[in-house]
Amino acid sequence: MLNNILTIRGLKITAQIDGIDSDIVHGIDLDLKRGEILGLIGESGAGKSSIGLAAMGFTRNGCKISAGEIDFDGLDLARATEKQKQNLRGVRIAYVAQSAAASFNPAHKLIDQYAEAPLSHGLSNAFESKQEAIELYRKLQLPTPEEIGFRYPHQLSGGQLQRAMTAMAMSCKPDLIIFDEPTTALDVTTQIEVLSAIRDIVREYKTAALYITHDLAVVAQMADRIQVLKDGRAVEMSETSKMLAAPQEDYTKTLWAVRNFQRREKAFDPKDIILSLNNIDASYERHGPKILNDVSIRVVRGQTLAVVGESGSGKSTTARVLCGLLEASKGELVFNGGVLPLNYRKRDKNTLKNLQLIYQMADTALNPRQTLLQILGRPLEFYLGLKGEEKNARVAQLLEQVELEPKRFLNRYPGELSGGQKQRVSIARALAAEPELIICDEITSALDQAVNESILNLLNRLQEDLNLTYIFITHDLATVRAIADEVVVMWQGKVLEQSTTEALFSPPYHEYTERLLSSVPQMDPQWLDELLRQRAKAEAI
Amino acid sequence: MQKFLSSWWGIPLSAQFGLLVITAYLLLVALAPWLAPFGETEILANAYEPWSSTYWLGTDSLGRDMLSRIIYGARNTVGIALIATLLAFLIGGLLGLLAATVGGVLDQLLSRMVDVIMAIPSLIFALLMLTIVGTSATSLVLVIALLDSTKVFRLARSVAQSIVVMDFVEAARLRGEGRWYLMRHEILPNVSAPLIAEFGLRFCFVFLFISTLSFLGLGTQPPAADWGSMVRDNATLISFGDITPLLPALAIALLTVAINFVVDWKLHDASGLKD
């Protein structure tokens, strides 16, 4: 106990939902020693962010700490006054949020935002704090540490911002930092840089940390101990290596189920090409830089083709060209043996019906002012001419197909659904058109692991039932391994290779593919160290 | 009835008040000949009679009954304002949505035309137009609708532009939907909140604008009653400490407040805000 910087006992957090109090965290105990990193993991709704905020004595709007104590170095934050808590926050406890881009004030330079906390708490003067900022930027391996602080947030990439945010959290040398999913929004290659930077700095300053994530492999690299949460309850807690080697609870095992997700073998005819892209070039402005450069891809009917690459590789642009939203400047699209017009406006209704797109952000892909009945009913009416009772019955059937109960959901608006449910509705909308090919643009990247797995399962089942072909655009290689039959690797607008999934995931690798593959976090706690050592070695040669 | 009553009590007090006032005005408009004790243009007595049991609010500068003229004035003032505002929203809203949805040359063309109209001060432009086409009720409605549609156009276009780029609109385009469907079903429901708010404001502006024109002698033409011109005709009485000439102005103010109460409440609904 004496060694603990943070001791939580019997913490209960109550939220008001529709005027009724209900517990979202049911009595959690936590111990965090000085200089220790504790991983909190669980799917969305597990209460991990609420616990993270409670560790600062803070709750979200509409929530309150209803029972328990939060002892931070002798002070009970559950009962402390607002003034006492204010003196701690930013100085002795700091917080790094999931989206650094949304957490910085876009109107101020990074270094001014860095200096805000030390200045307002009177710990440092303007000159000193700037020197410290530059020092921290250097330690966090940000490029040009002397200058980067004088830029505005939008001038940095996502990974750089996340590191700048960490620097800001370190500004007052806090005893405890809470990291709330700091790398979730980043792609795998960027994630590595941020992870190693965060880990090194936390170790160097001997700061205790709560590391919140839904990704077990990430937490394995960072944490000394792991606490698994589900629905606001503690599931199990142990040392990282022990947890990975022998998880005790069934729930813990399901957390990395998607990594072990097994694709069923499908029978298909490799000569039956449903769609091919032949030597496609595309750019967003006339005579502008080429976003796609001589891209050729073949898609076999009934298969799932994954298109992978980091952000900026042109994989989403490929989807837009396929849909005809972006007119290719050169090349040809062949669908079902016929040449497709490059602009969707020139395509006939039947072609549009057969080629459906599912968007990454279900939030913006569904009209917030239409009920699910309207959203799903429209393609039925438009493509198939269904009306009245017939249409309603089909909508109910579609909702059942995506595992949503028609009675409960028919008249809801998208705003009343969770992220995973919205994505299911998007899938149902695509299915309503009875298409032959569905393009899935990063549809699982905004969802957490467990929801992700259920969506992939759903897609797999639908493919078997309806003989669909998928083009699956993603940066997540675990997903690729789980669902794809063939994989196209893209890099800077070019196709590096197209091969079967088995061939891609077994050597010999293409150079870039290898880098991409090796960037996917593994369950091994030594993995990050090992990888960084190997890369350093490779660069030395 | 039961259902009506239960939903009535669910409405906030201010909106209830607003709805009652608006209903009263509408009744006034519809039933003016039966409600008014005397005719609209009947000359009955001496000018500026004080309030009495025969002439409840006295008489005006020509000896016509004030109360009757206020009641008839509702027809001209409210009627013209309502029709002009609706027309302005129909034209401006439709073109604004169209410009945002179609974009390109059409958008440029419409927007620059609107810029040209807006560059001329609206009162002067209205005076000019009315002098050219003459001051009938129809031309008044058309001129005001044209002038106000420019403001509605700009609002509808700018709000719709932020909706048009959303994925769900793109999804509808990819489905092969026509322009009308996009505007009516995908975009309009998402821009209705600011448009409704604007309607309340705009209606009041139009109302005041007509009164201004009437006050200047280019609005409703005598002998027809109109609240704006009634204030002007009887303005001399104010200097004698008589509030009668201000009653038409009060009628304008009351309706303005009532409409905005109702708009606030509808806006709350349309924007989907929950308490």
PDB file of C-alpha atoms in Angstrom, chain A residues 320 323-325 344-345 349 352-353 355-357 359-361 363-370 374-375 378-379 382-383 416 429, chain B residues 101-102 166-179 181 185-193 269-272 274:
ATOM      1  CA  ARG A 320     -13.581   5.511 -55.404  1.00  0.00           C
ATOM      2  CA  CYS A 323     -17.444   3.132 -57.857  1.00  0.00           C
ATOM      3  CA  GLY A 324     -16.962   5.805 -60.490  1.00  0.00           C
ATOM      4  CA  LEU A 325     -16.870   8.597 -57.916  1.00  0.00           C
ATOM      5  CA  TYR A 344     -20.943   6.549 -62.129  1.00  0.00           C
ATOM      6  CA  ARG A 345     -23.386   8.986 -63.746  1.00  0.00           C
ATOM      7  CA  LYS A 349     -29.188   1.240 -62.869  1.00  0.00           C
ATOM      8  CA  LEU A 352     -25.086   0.537 -59.907  1.00  0.00           C
ATOM      9  CA  LYS A 353     -27.222  -2.078 -58.182  1.00  0.00           C
ATOM     10  CA  LEU A 355     -21.746  -2.737 -57.238  1.00  0.00           C
ATOM     11  CA  GLN A 356     -22.347  -1.554 -53.703  1.00  0.00           C
ATOM     12  CA  LEU A 357     -20.054   0.416 -51.400  1.00  0.00           C
ATOM     13  CA  TYR A 359     -18.325   3.260 -45.945  1.00  0.00           C
ATOM     14  CA  GLN A 360     -15.767   3.430 -43.167  1.00  0.00           C
ATOM     15  CA  MET A 361     -17.745   5.842 -41.015  1.00  0.00           C
ATOM     16  CA  ASP A 363     -21.970   7.737 -38.672  1.00  0.00           C
ATOM     17  CA  THR A 364     -21.899   9.834 -41.804  1.00  0.00           C
ATOM     18  CA  ALA A 365     -23.016   7.135 -44.221  1.00  0.00           C
ATOM     19  CA  LEU A 366     -26.548   6.965 -42.846  1.00  0.00           C
ATOM     20  CA  ASN A 367     -28.925   9.901 -43.102  1.00  0.00           C
ATOM     21  CA  PRO A 368     -29.559  10.983 -39.502  1.00  0.00           C
ATOM     22  CA  ARG A 369     -33.064  12.148 -40.412  1.00  0.00           C
ATOM     23  CA  GLN A 370     -34.324   8.858 -41.815  1.00  0.00           C
ATOM     24  CA  GLN A 374     -36.685   4.509 -44.817  1.00  0.00           C
ATOM     25  CA  ILE A 375     -32.960   3.895 -45.190  1.00  0.00           C
ATOM     26  CA  ARG A 378     -35.371   3.091 -50.443  1.00  0.00           C
ATOM     27  CA  PRO A 379     -33.001   0.768 -52.366  1.00  0.00           C
ATOM     28  CA  PHE A 382     -35.617   2.077 -56.217  1.00  0.00           C
ATOM     29  CA  TYR A 383     -33.978  -1.043 -57.621  1.00  0.00           C
ATOM     30  CA  GLU A 416     -30.051   5.819 -31.538  1.00  0.00           C
ATOM     31  CA  ARG A 429     -28.419  -1.257 -47.079  1.00  0.00           C
TER      32      ARG A 429
ATOM     33  CA  THR B 101     -26.713  19.810 -55.157  1.00  0.00           C
ATOM     34  CA  VAL B 102     -25.780  20.477 -58.756  1.00  0.00           C
ATOM     35  CA  MET B 166     -21.634  13.771 -46.497  1.00  0.00           C
ATOM     36  CA  ASP B 167     -21.271  10.076 -47.254  1.00  0.00           C
ATOM     37  CA  PHE B 168     -24.980   9.359 -47.145  1.00  0.00           C
ATOM     38  CA  VAL B 169     -25.614  11.807 -49.981  1.00  0.00           C
ATOM     39  CA  GLU B 170     -22.816  10.205 -51.949  1.00  0.00           C
ATOM     40  CA  ALA B 171     -24.361   6.805 -51.227  1.00  0.00           C
ATOM     41  CA  ALA B 172     -27.678   8.039 -52.617  1.00  0.00           C
ATOM     42  CA  ARG B 173     -25.947   9.415 -55.723  1.00  0.00           C
ATOM     43  CA  LEU B 174     -24.207   6.085 -56.216  1.00  0.00           C
ATOM     44  CA  ARG B 175     -27.569   4.402 -55.978  1.00  0.00           C
ATOM     45  CA  GLY B 176     -28.483   6.440 -59.060  1.00  0.00           C
ATOM     46  CA  GLU B 177     -31.008   8.723 -57.370  1.00  0.00           C
ATOM     47  CA  GLY B 178     -32.202  11.786 -59.236  1.00  0.00           C
ATOM     48  CA  ARG B 179     -31.705  15.372 -58.162  1.00  0.00           C
ATOM     49  CA  TYR B 181     -34.937  12.793 -54.557  1.00  0.00           C
ATOM     50  CA  HIS B 185     -35.288  13.254 -49.030  1.00  0.00           C
ATOM     51  CA  GLU B 186     -31.579  13.391 -48.269  1.00  0.00           C
ATOM     52  CA  ILE B 187     -30.742  17.077 -47.963  1.00  0.00           C
ATOM     53  CA  LEU B 188     -33.913  18.963 -47.038  1.00  0.00           C
ATOM     54  CA  PRO B 189     -34.580  17.090 -43.767  1.00  0.00           C
ATOM     55  CA  ASN B 190     -31.054  17.972 -42.677  1.00  0.00           C
ATOM     56  CA  VAL B 191     -31.283  21.670 -43.490  1.00  0.00           C
ATOM     57  CA  SER B 192     -34.809  22.218 -42.213  1.00  0.00           C
ATOM     58  CA  ALA B 193     -33.765  23.401 -38.750  1.00  0.00           C
ATOM     59  CA  ASP B 269     -37.865  19.544 -32.471  1.00  0.00           C
ATOM     60  CA  ALA B 270     -36.278  19.799 -35.895  1.00  0.00           C
ATOM     61  CA  SER B 271     -32.709  20.034 -34.668  1.00  0.00           C
ATOM     62  CA  GLY B 272     -33.253  16.869 -32.648  1.00  0.00           C
ATOM     63  CA  LYS B 274     -33.059  16.748 -26.323  1.00  0.00           C
TER      64      LYS B 274
END
